[in-house]
XYZ file of C-alpha atoms in Angstrom:
634
model
C -176.925 -37.736 -21.728
C -174.488 -40.627 -21.823
C -172.640 -40.686 -18.540
C -169.525 -42.298 -19.951
C -166.072 -41.083 -20.801
C -164.828 -41.207 -24.387
C -162.392 -43.665 -25.881
C -159.788 -40.889 -25.887
C -160.315 -40.374 -22.139
C -159.860 -44.061 -21.416
C -156.825 -44.284 -23.664
C -155.240 -41.456 -21.676
C -156.196 -43.188 -18.413
C -154.519 -46.395 -19.578
C -151.386 -44.523 -20.574
C -151.065 -42.735 -17.232
C -151.976 -45.810 -15.246
C -149.243 -47.820 -16.902
C -146.733 -45.096 -16.193
C -147.888 -44.836 -12.547
C -147.714 -48.591 -12.074
C -144.359 -49.158 -13.754
C -142.414 -45.943 -12.976
C -143.975 -44.380 -9.894
C -145.201 -47.320 -7.818
C -141.770 -48.915 -7.219
C -140.627 -45.615 -5.613
C -143.655 -44.806 -3.429
C -142.488 -46.563 -0.257
C -139.147 -44.705 -0.177
C -140.680 -41.379 -1.259
C -143.029 -41.653 1.677
C -140.428 -42.883 4.139
C -137.798 -40.278 3.211
C -140.184 -37.365 2.666
C -138.666 -37.063 -0.808
C -139.853 -35.232 -3.901
C -140.153 -37.379 -7.097
C -137.998 -35.141 -9.266
C -137.431 -37.640 -12.071
C -141.064 -38.648 -12.149
C -142.096 -34.982 -12.595
C -139.557 -34.567 -15.386
C -141.007 -37.596 -17.158
C -144.546 -36.263 -16.752
C -143.338 -33.014 -18.350
C -141.853 -34.920 -21.325
C -145.120 -36.820 -21.671
C -147.032 -33.492 -21.880
C -149.069 -34.259 -18.774
C -148.097 -30.993 -17.032
C -149.831 -29.058 -19.826
C -152.868 -31.319 -20.391
C -155.676 -28.629 -20.463
C -153.762 -25.769 -22.133
C -153.883 -24.897 -25.836
C -151.144 -26.280 -28.119
C -150.118 -22.732 -29.056
C -149.020 -22.274 -25.424
C -147.170 -25.587 -25.216
C -150.047 -27.657 -23.823
C -151.779 -30.827 -25.079
C -155.017 -29.082 -25.840
C -157.119 -31.729 -24.037
C -160.254 -31.081 -21.931
C -160.647 -30.663 -18.148
C -161.958 -34.227 -17.757
C -158.668 -35.436 -19.175
C -156.836 -33.349 -16.534
C -159.060 -34.808 -13.738
C -158.290 -38.304 -14.993
C -154.544 -37.637 -14.906
C -154.613 -36.420 -11.317
C -156.860 -39.327 -10.324
C -154.594 -41.975 -11.867
C -151.437 -40.590 -10.291
C -153.107 -40.247 -6.876
C -154.396 -43.829 -7.191
C -150.732 -44.908 -6.802
C -149.390 -41.936 -4.758
C -151.466 -39.067 -3.358
C -148.470 -36.755 -3.151
C -147.641 -37.045 -6.839
C -151.255 -36.389 -7.666
C -151.234 -33.057 -5.839
C -147.952 -32.046 -7.493
C -149.782 -32.176 -10.832
C -152.899 -30.559 -9.432
C -151.052 -27.606 -7.843
C -148.963 -27.077 -10.980
C -151.863 -27.075 -13.449
C -154.728 -25.611 -11.411
C -152.898 -23.150 -9.199
C -149.504 -22.317 -10.632
C -150.439 -22.165 -14.335
C -154.126 -21.402 -14.637
C -154.099 -17.828 -13.225
C -151.500 -16.892 -15.866
C -153.541 -18.500 -18.623
C -156.769 -16.831 -17.438
C -155.499 -13.364 -16.390
C -152.009 -12.965 -17.878
C -151.058 -10.699 -20.742
C -149.842 -12.239 -23.990
C -146.297 -11.342 -22.950
C -146.762 -13.098 -19.593
C -148.170 -16.175 -21.300
C -145.273 -16.336 -23.698
C -142.686 -15.910 -20.938
C -144.253 -18.041 -18.184
C -147.167 -20.206 -19.349
C -145.374 -21.887 -22.256
C -142.497 -23.306 -20.131
C -145.082 -24.378 -17.513
C -147.335 -26.100 -20.030
C -144.323 -27.815 -21.721
C -143.239 -29.181 -18.360
C -139.943 -27.307 -18.540
C -140.801 -25.488 -15.287
C -142.973 -26.239 -12.313
C -145.545 -23.856 -10.927
C -146.893 -23.001 -7.478
C -149.456 -20.746 -5.816
C -148.826 -18.565 -2.691
C -151.976 -17.453 -0.850
C -151.958 -19.003 2.612
C -150.428 -17.160 5.576
C -150.551 -17.614 9.327
C -153.440 -15.094 9.532
C -154.898 -15.834 6.094
C -156.064 -19.462 5.849
C -159.778 -19.911 5.184
C -160.057 -16.133 5.459
C -157.868 -14.921 2.581
C -158.774 -11.335 3.499
C -156.286 -11.577 6.342
C -153.347 -11.390 3.876
C -150.408 -9.449 5.392
C -147.716 -9.850 2.688
C -147.218 -6.445 1.107
C -146.198 -5.128 -2.311
C -145.269 -1.468 -2.487
C -144.744 0.191 -5.856
C -141.376 1.970 -6.106
C -140.569 3.214 -9.566
C -140.763 0.343 -12.036
C -140.788 -2.390 -9.334
C -143.002 -3.593 -6.538
C -141.136 -4.347 -3.294
C -142.517 -7.575 -1.885
C -142.275 -8.370 1.837
C -143.843 -11.071 3.966
C -144.267 -14.785 3.715
C -146.496 -17.686 2.795
C -146.984 -21.058 4.549
C -148.076 -24.582 3.478
C -147.159 -23.959 -0.129
C -147.345 -27.074 -2.355
C -144.385 -27.528 -4.774
C -142.200 -25.159 -2.769
C -139.180 -25.050 -3.191
C -139.243 -27.258 -6.331
C -141.195 -24.810 -8.463
C -139.633 -22.121 -10.574
C -142.704 -19.911 -11.114
C -144.985 -18.665 -8.339
C -148.312 -16.776 -8.383
C -148.177 -14.700 -5.186
C -150.892 -12.552 -3.534
C -150.024 -9.439 -1.588
C -151.634 -6.255 -0.289
C -151.022 -3.256 -2.513
C -153.584 -0.945 -0.913
C -153.808 -1.386 2.866
C -156.892 -0.946 5.068
C -159.551 -1.694 2.397
C -159.751 -5.478 2.864
C -159.853 -7.877 -0.048
C -160.077 -5.033 -2.589
C -156.535 -4.118 -1.712
C -154.990 -7.498 -2.702
C -153.148 -7.962 -5.972
C -151.509 -10.911 -7.702
C -147.960 -11.188 -9.031
C -145.804 -13.615 -10.940
C -142.593 -14.237 -8.999
C -139.551 -16.247 -10.081
C -137.454 -18.544 -7.982
C -133.942 -17.186 -7.585
C -134.796 -13.510 -7.263
C -132.814 -11.756 -4.545
C -134.578 -11.833 -1.209
C -136.879 -14.776 -2.162
C -136.056 -17.735 0.063
C -137.699 -20.808 1.483
C -138.397 -22.261 4.905
C -137.912 -25.862 5.874
C -139.726 -28.645 4.032
C -142.635 -29.663 6.306
C -142.505 -33.165 7.805
C -146.132 -34.057 7.088
C -148.349 -36.960 8.118
C -149.295 -37.786 4.551
C -148.645 -36.842 0.897
C -144.995 -36.901 1.913
C -143.709 -37.025 -1.674
C -145.213 -33.591 -2.191
C -142.847 -30.763 -1.218
C -144.511 -28.300 1.130
C -142.646 -25.328 2.608
C -142.737 -21.645 3.521
C -142.007 -18.822 1.088
C -140.095 -15.849 2.559
C -139.966 -12.472 0.802
C -137.425 -9.924 2.003
C -137.471 -6.748 -0.169
C -138.003 -8.809 -3.332
C -138.088 -6.601 -6.433
C -140.984 -7.621 -8.684
C -141.134 -5.855 -12.061
C -144.288 -3.909 -12.733
C -144.993 -6.036 -15.754
C -145.289 -9.083 -13.451
C -148.478 -7.706 -11.918
C -151.146 -10.333 -12.870
C -154.351 -8.641 -13.952
C -154.902 -5.261 -12.342
C -154.170 -3.860 -8.910
C -156.932 -4.915 -6.492
C -157.939 -7.918 -8.631
C -155.938 -10.366 -6.565
C -158.778 -11.666 -4.408
C -160.972 -12.288 -7.475
C -158.066 -14.130 -9.168
C -157.454 -16.232 -6.076
C -161.106 -17.229 -5.618
C -161.615 -18.120 -9.310
C -158.401 -20.110 -9.268
C -159.505 -22.066 -6.243
C -162.768 -22.937 -7.963
C -160.812 -24.831 -10.596
C -158.319 -26.158 -8.111
C -161.062 -27.922 -6.267
C -161.614 -30.166 -9.265
C -157.989 -31.207 -8.936
C -158.210 -31.938 -5.228
C -161.463 -33.810 -5.675
C -159.694 -35.902 -8.332
C -156.785 -36.506 -5.922
C -159.217 -37.712 -3.257
C -160.972 -39.946 -5.793
C -157.667 -41.455 -6.870
C -156.538 -42.170 -3.294
C -159.880 -43.811 -2.549
C -159.861 -45.799 -5.809
C -156.405 -47.232 -5.036
C -157.406 -48.184 -1.504
C -160.655 -49.795 -2.723
C -158.872 -51.856 -5.381
C -156.257 -53.060 -2.864
C -158.966 -53.998 -0.354
C -161.028 -55.777 -3.010
C -158.016 -57.849 -4.102
C -157.035 -58.668 -0.558
C -160.604 -59.654 0.401
C -160.615 -62.262 -2.427
C -157.348 -63.811 -1.146
C -157.855 -63.701 2.595
C -159.491 -66.911 3.775
C -161.383 -66.998 7.116
C -163.983 -69.495 8.230
C -163.280 -71.519 5.122
C -163.973 -68.921 2.474
C -162.656 -65.612 1.164
C -163.708 -62.703 3.410
C -165.298 -60.921 0.432
C -168.023 -63.553 0.669
C -168.796 -62.511 4.241
C -171.783 -60.205 4.122
C -170.200 -57.614 6.431
C -167.258 -57.270 4.027
C -169.239 -57.504 0.798
C -171.521 -54.690 1.972
C -168.482 -52.542 2.734
C -167.193 -53.147 -0.800
C -170.565 -52.312 -2.298
C -170.795 -49.048 -0.431
C -167.175 -48.151 -1.357
C -167.897 -48.751 -5.069
C -171.068 -46.647 -4.899
C -169.207 -43.771 -3.249
C -166.492 -43.932 -5.849
C -169.012 -43.698 -8.747
C -170.976 -40.834 -7.235
C -167.763 -38.977 -6.548
C -166.485 -39.537 -10.077
C -169.748 -38.319 -11.653
C -169.671 -35.133 -9.522
C -166.074 -34.433 -10.489
C -166.469 -35.086 -14.195
C -169.643 -33.033 -14.246
C -167.813 -30.037 -12.701
C -164.902 -30.550 -15.104
C -167.251 -30.645 -18.087
C -168.968 -27.405 -16.988
C -165.609 -25.673 -16.726
C -164.576 -27.030 -20.133
C -167.689 -25.527 -21.750
C -167.255 -22.187 -19.933
C -170.405 -22.685 -17.845
C -170.562 -21.574 -14.177
C -169.071 -24.394 -12.136
C -168.220 -22.922 -8.728
C -171.084 -24.689 -7.020
C -170.349 -28.050 -8.642
C -166.610 -27.895 -7.936
C -167.247 -27.135 -4.280
C -169.723 -30.063 -4.113
C -167.229 -32.356 -5.827
C -164.336 -31.382 -3.580
C -166.374 -31.648 -0.361
C -168.125 -34.853 -1.264
C -165.201 -36.729 -2.815
C -162.800 -35.924 0.028
C -165.332 -36.819 2.738
C -166.108 -40.097 0.993
C -162.389 -40.708 0.522
C -161.902 -40.724 4.255
C -164.720 -43.282 4.637
C -163.423 -45.490 1.860
C -159.794 -45.629 3.048
C -161.040 -46.302 6.575
C -163.073 -49.249 5.382
C -160.226 -50.451 3.204
C -157.848 -50.505 6.178
C -160.527 -52.289 8.228
C -160.763 -55.019 5.562
C -156.987 -55.499 5.774
C -157.226 -55.742 9.566
C -153.902 -55.681 11.459
C -151.927 -56.069 8.224
C -153.291 -52.768 6.968
C -151.866 -50.929 10.000
C -148.253 -51.809 9.173
C -145.878 -49.333 7.606
C -145.160 -50.119 4.013
C -148.721 -51.173 3.232
C -150.274 -49.093 0.480
C -153.610 -48.853 2.349
C -151.779 -47.482 5.422
C -150.193 -44.731 3.273
C -153.560 -44.015 1.634
C -155.105 -43.618 5.098
C -152.532 -40.892 5.932
C -152.751 -39.281 2.515
C -156.510 -38.938 2.544
C -157.050 -36.501 5.383
C -155.403 -33.442 3.812
C -158.004 -33.525 0.971
C -160.613 -32.267 3.383
C -158.377 -29.350 4.462
C -156.531 -27.678 1.609
C -158.001 -25.785 -1.353
C -160.608 -24.560 1.139
C -161.624 -26.736 4.072
C -164.806 -28.759 3.670
C -166.459 -26.331 6.098
C -165.668 -23.552 3.651
C -167.006 -25.705 0.775
C -170.315 -25.926 2.574
C -170.323 -22.116 2.975
C -169.763 -21.844 -0.787
C -172.499 -24.338 -1.559
C -174.949 -22.653 0.779
C -174.263 -19.252 -0.729
C -175.132 -20.627 -4.157
C -178.370 -22.277 -3.138
C -179.606 -19.702 -0.643
C -178.109 -16.583 -2.166
C -175.738 -14.127 -0.620
C -177.265 -12.097 2.191
C -176.786 -8.300 1.933
C -173.819 -7.161 3.972
C -174.342 -4.658 6.714
C -172.385 -1.457 6.443
C -170.200 -1.786 9.542
C -166.819 -0.462 10.330
C -164.030 -2.994 9.741
C -163.008 -4.946 12.777
C -159.572 -4.764 14.385
C -156.702 -6.199 12.465
C -155.568 -9.667 13.432
C -152.773 -9.375 15.943
C -149.477 -11.123 16.269
C -149.462 -14.833 17.125
C -147.816 -13.951 20.445
C -150.371 -11.298 21.353
C -149.822 -7.554 21.698
C -146.095 -6.752 21.801
C -144.006 -3.596 21.890
C -142.202 -4.294 18.578
C -139.307 -1.950 19.365
C -136.910 -3.009 16.615
C -133.345 -1.640 16.762
C -131.897 -1.104 13.280
C -129.848 2.107 13.567
C -126.444 2.755 15.042
C -123.501 0.378 15.564
C -124.037 -3.185 16.752
C -122.731 -2.215 20.196
C -125.118 0.748 20.421
C -128.056 -1.473 19.555
C -127.014 -4.075 22.127
C -126.564 -1.391 24.824
C -130.019 0.015 24.063
C -131.555 -3.497 24.370
C -129.832 -4.172 27.729
C -130.869 -0.802 29.073
C -134.506 -1.503 28.085
C -134.491 -4.933 29.663
C -133.050 -3.610 32.919
C -135.665 -0.839 32.899
C -138.316 -3.560 32.606
C -137.002 -5.093 35.899
C -134.691 -7.858 34.703
C -131.878 -8.606 37.112
C -128.811 -10.109 35.374
C -126.893 -10.808 38.545
C -128.950 -13.948 39.063
C -129.356 -17.030 36.917
C -130.436 -20.643 36.492
C -128.701 -23.766 35.189
C -128.603 -23.775 31.365
C -130.079 -27.285 31.417
C -133.197 -26.278 33.415
C -136.318 -27.808 31.787
C -137.876 -25.280 29.410
C -141.269 -25.466 31.098
C -139.703 -24.551 34.456
C -137.237 -21.894 33.279
C -137.669 -18.215 33.966
C -135.501 -17.305 31.032
C -134.507 -19.067 27.849
C -131.878 -18.300 25.170
C -132.983 -20.190 22.015
C -131.003 -21.001 18.864
C -132.452 -21.123 15.337
C -130.964 -22.272 12.035
C -129.623 -18.756 11.608
C -126.780 -19.481 13.958
C -125.082 -21.629 11.342
C -122.676 -24.402 12.253
C -122.765 -26.450 15.468
C -119.735 -24.715 17.038
C -121.797 -21.531 17.219
C -123.886 -23.198 19.915
C -121.039 -22.179 22.258
C -122.123 -18.554 21.691
C -125.663 -19.551 22.659
C -124.467 -21.265 25.815
C -122.267 -18.336 26.792
C -125.153 -15.889 26.319
C -127.451 -18.163 28.334
C -124.984 -18.136 31.231
C -124.764 -14.328 31.321
C -128.483 -13.885 30.762
C -129.172 -16.279 33.630
C -131.141 -18.545 31.289
C -131.655 -22.058 30.061
C -130.743 -23.139 26.507
C -133.503 -23.804 24.007
C -133.905 -24.113 20.268
C -136.251 -24.090 17.304
C -137.518 -27.464 16.094
C -135.054 -27.794 13.114
C -132.061 -27.205 15.367
C -133.069 -30.092 17.591
C -134.742 -32.449 15.141
C -132.816 -31.906 11.887
C -129.457 -30.478 12.916
C -129.437 -32.310 16.260
C -127.479 -29.522 18.011
C -129.518 -30.045 21.206
C -131.680 -32.850 22.637
C -135.253 -33.030 21.364
C -136.568 -31.932 24.815
C -134.932 -28.546 24.321
C -136.925 -27.371 21.318
C -139.625 -24.788 21.878
C -142.873 -24.593 19.961
C -146.467 -25.692 19.732
C -145.290 -29.229 18.975
C -142.422 -29.066 21.499
C -141.852 -27.466 24.907
C -143.988 -24.455 25.860
C -142.213 -21.504 27.391
C -144.263 -19.696 30.020
C -141.487 -17.736 31.737
C -140.380 -14.124 31.669
C -137.646 -13.586 29.108
C -137.203 -15.419 25.784
C -134.231 -14.498 23.515
C -134.616 -15.909 20.010
C -131.284 -16.015 18.171
C -131.477 -16.661 14.413
C -135.077 -17.844 14.601
C -137.264 -16.669 11.742
C -140.548 -17.126 13.574
C -142.508 -20.055 12.153
C -146.143 -20.164 13.411
C -145.674 -23.375 15.428
C -142.673 -21.845 17.220
C -144.401 -18.549 17.977
C -147.350 -20.342 19.523
C -144.970 -22.092 21.912
C -143.760 -18.739 23.290
C -146.949 -16.685 23.222
C -147.143 -16.616 27.032
C -143.622 -15.279 27.486
C -143.565 -11.935 29.297
C -140.845 -10.489 27.088
C -139.619 -11.754 23.678
C -136.363 -10.546 22.213
C -135.417 -11.359 18.627
C -131.989 -11.223 16.923
C -132.034 -11.831 13.209
C -130.351 -10.433 10.110
C -133.664 -10.446 8.153
C -135.555 -7.278 9.006
C -138.755 -8.841 7.608
C -138.584 -12.070 9.617
C -141.987 -12.858 11.235
C -140.319 -12.976 14.668
C -139.978 -9.168 14.576
C -143.781 -8.754 14.354
C -144.125 -10.955 17.451
C -141.455 -9.598 19.791
C -141.018 -6.792 22.311
C -137.444 -5.930 21.401
C -135.470 -6.816 18.316
C -132.011 -6.306 16.876
C -131.560 -6.491 13.166
C -128.030 -7.725 12.606
C -125.619 -10.643 12.221
C -126.329 -13.059 15.043
C -122.640 -14.038 15.189
C -121.722 -10.422 15.738
C -124.511 -9.546 18.182
C -124.257 -12.559 20.512
C -120.734 -11.898 21.840
C -121.572 -8.220 22.341
C -124.763 -9.060 24.217
C -122.967 -11.682 26.322
C -120.338 -9.110 27.323
C -122.985 -6.460 28.062
C -124.742 -8.828 30.467
C -121.560 -9.945 32.218
C -121.137 -8.242 35.570
C -117.752 -9.918 36.232
C -119.063 -12.272 38.888
C -120.719 -15.694 38.875
C -124.497 -15.518 38.791
C -126.253 -15.859 42.103
C -128.964 -18.549 42.299
C -132.228 -17.042 41.061
C -135.144 -16.983 43.478
C -138.248 -18.975 42.598
C -139.764 -17.566 39.434
C -142.263 -14.793 39.799
C -144.251 -14.100 36.667
C -143.615 -10.502 35.584
C -146.415 -8.371 34.207
C -146.318 -7.908 30.457
C -146.081 -4.354 29.226
C -148.972 -3.629 26.864
C -148.330 -0.766 24.433
C -151.041 1.783 23.748
C -153.196 1.441 20.675
C -151.682 3.035 17.583
C -153.457 5.573 15.393
C -155.204 4.373 12.220
C -152.926 3.940 9.228
C -155.003 6.171 6.952
C -154.742 9.983 6.548
C -157.503 12.363 7.542
C -159.224 14.646 4.999
C -161.631 17.498 5.757
C -163.979 19.354 3.388
C -162.830 22.987 2.988
C -166.423 24.069 2.409
C -168.278 22.756 5.473
C -165.671 21.016 7.657
C -166.984 17.497 7.045
C -164.326 14.902 7.956
C -164.213 11.796 5.836
C -163.783 8.673 7.995
C -162.495 5.592 6.119
C -163.710 3.326 8.922
C -167.297 4.358 8.181
C -167.122 5.203 4.478
C -170.128 6.947 2.888
C -172.977 4.377 2.785
C -175.482 6.748 1.229
C -173.193 7.079 -1.774
C -172.269 3.391 -1.900
C -168.777 3.901 -0.386
C -168.074 0.855 1.721
C -166.291 0.993 5.075
C -162.550 0.572 4.730
C -162.304 2.755 1.605
C -159.452 5.253 1.994
C -159.806 8.807 0.715
C -157.359 8.158 -2.133
C -159.471 5.258 -3.298
C -162.694 7.334 -3.543
C -163.996 7.804 -7.102
C -163.054 11.195 -8.608
C -166.746 12.054 -9.032
C -167.402 11.586 -5.279
C -168.655 14.704 -3.521
C -168.992 15.836 0.081
C -172.217 14.251 1.485
C -172.939 17.384 3.565
C -172.365 20.307 1.170
C -171.700 18.785 -2.249
C -168.149 20.080 -2.632
C -165.941 18.097 -5.018
C -163.320 15.632 -3.802
C -160.452 17.996 -4.741
C -161.789 20.611 -2.280
C -160.808 18.384 0.644
C -157.553 19.129 2.485
C -155.341 16.721 4.441
C -155.093 17.478 8.151
């Protein structure tokens, strides 16, 4: 074997490197500083054919091999890690599942524009309860006629909201774990499909990363990717290939940092000679070069295996884990070589230092990569037939989730006030609306859903009548600047540990919910019935915030100034009783045997979590042998 790339590979490398140096590099400082997406750069990459490198020409691609794709990601990431992952997410995640599992009609409609660079692709798997454990997916897709109704949300999605085509994973059959997950092609612009705020990240800041929000989105049946229940398989096989892209991104970031450090070390004179001639520095450079070469060989090997349709899951996991771990070491040494200069904003090595870390986290953390590698070399252990564990709960713990949707707005408000008073809340007393969040018994908090700044007067009026302090979500304080930064509530802001939290127009991002998880009672007011906040609250009103707030303010107004509240006494949270299982119960009409989905039928290879409807038609009663159709629902 000749461990060397071809002339065609190196010609492609030279072409992309020249583009990255002349077109991308002059923009990288501002892209990073302003958290801005390189829209024009991506358009140019599309015109160059780079967005379709590994796809056949008949589908609009360049028809090149997977090593060529790895080189493209590497060369872009060498100059800017964020731009590298834009290409990686588009090719490996947003396009490949359609190429591998799509029907010919789906390929013609979606893959061709993606491969031609006319549209950008993205991939929606991660959720608050489904990170490394994709089996925790909670987004649902329910078939109604000729459409699936998609509800839920995704977080940390690369290329959101810049992409036009999304591969989304949702539960189509509940209570059977990963076998109930399916994949769908979803288009930007469909009614009910919206986006959360662009994350303000530590690194890869030119890459757009945001939440996807699905509120009764109608997905045509023909947009099911593969078959129902194949979603987990599609996701895992997609991530196998995606790891080659992330490994290439890590390699490119490390290569750029190494080259900058090498050049600087030849110019920096100390003790009468360039520092590269100091043994301590020369040894660092030698180790960096060795790590780069071993990473590159691992990546290209995995890419070559994929290109030749050989098993490559083990090698791609090794490449991703090794290259990203070595990337952290290389950029750390590079910054050390630069010394204090490397720590300054605007230095490429400083940006590389921040860009590098994410490579060990996304596309499967490096801990997960080691699980994958171990399973290949040791073999998968047989799984014990045990009943499925309890579902993951809300981020704020067990809540009542009494959501008021019916009746007039006033009737819903009156029902809420009656419930709060029944819980022991006294609205004749109150605190100053500027009380520090951490010391407040009650808080009325504003989210982006309240609209313009003048609507903060509605929040303040409600806070006065609720006897509460004023708070906000992070965007309201940081981006909109409606309130001081010390008023925003969340994991990264102020923690609320008091009794009553009223969230107005707050959708319920994970970092916000973790900041209120210790609240005794959470009330949510939002016009989106599928907002995550409703899964994490005790009481909720679905309705227009601007209509509900004045009604709630009036309902809490007893016509007199609020009396000073006594020192806060933490109220006991009401814990609702466990709910019954979601599945139906079926009993054999012949012998009375009751099928229990939590147990399944191990003797007949029916795994725990299999609902009665999902049993094979040939399945029979394990006690008396009666056919499945002899069972009756009870």
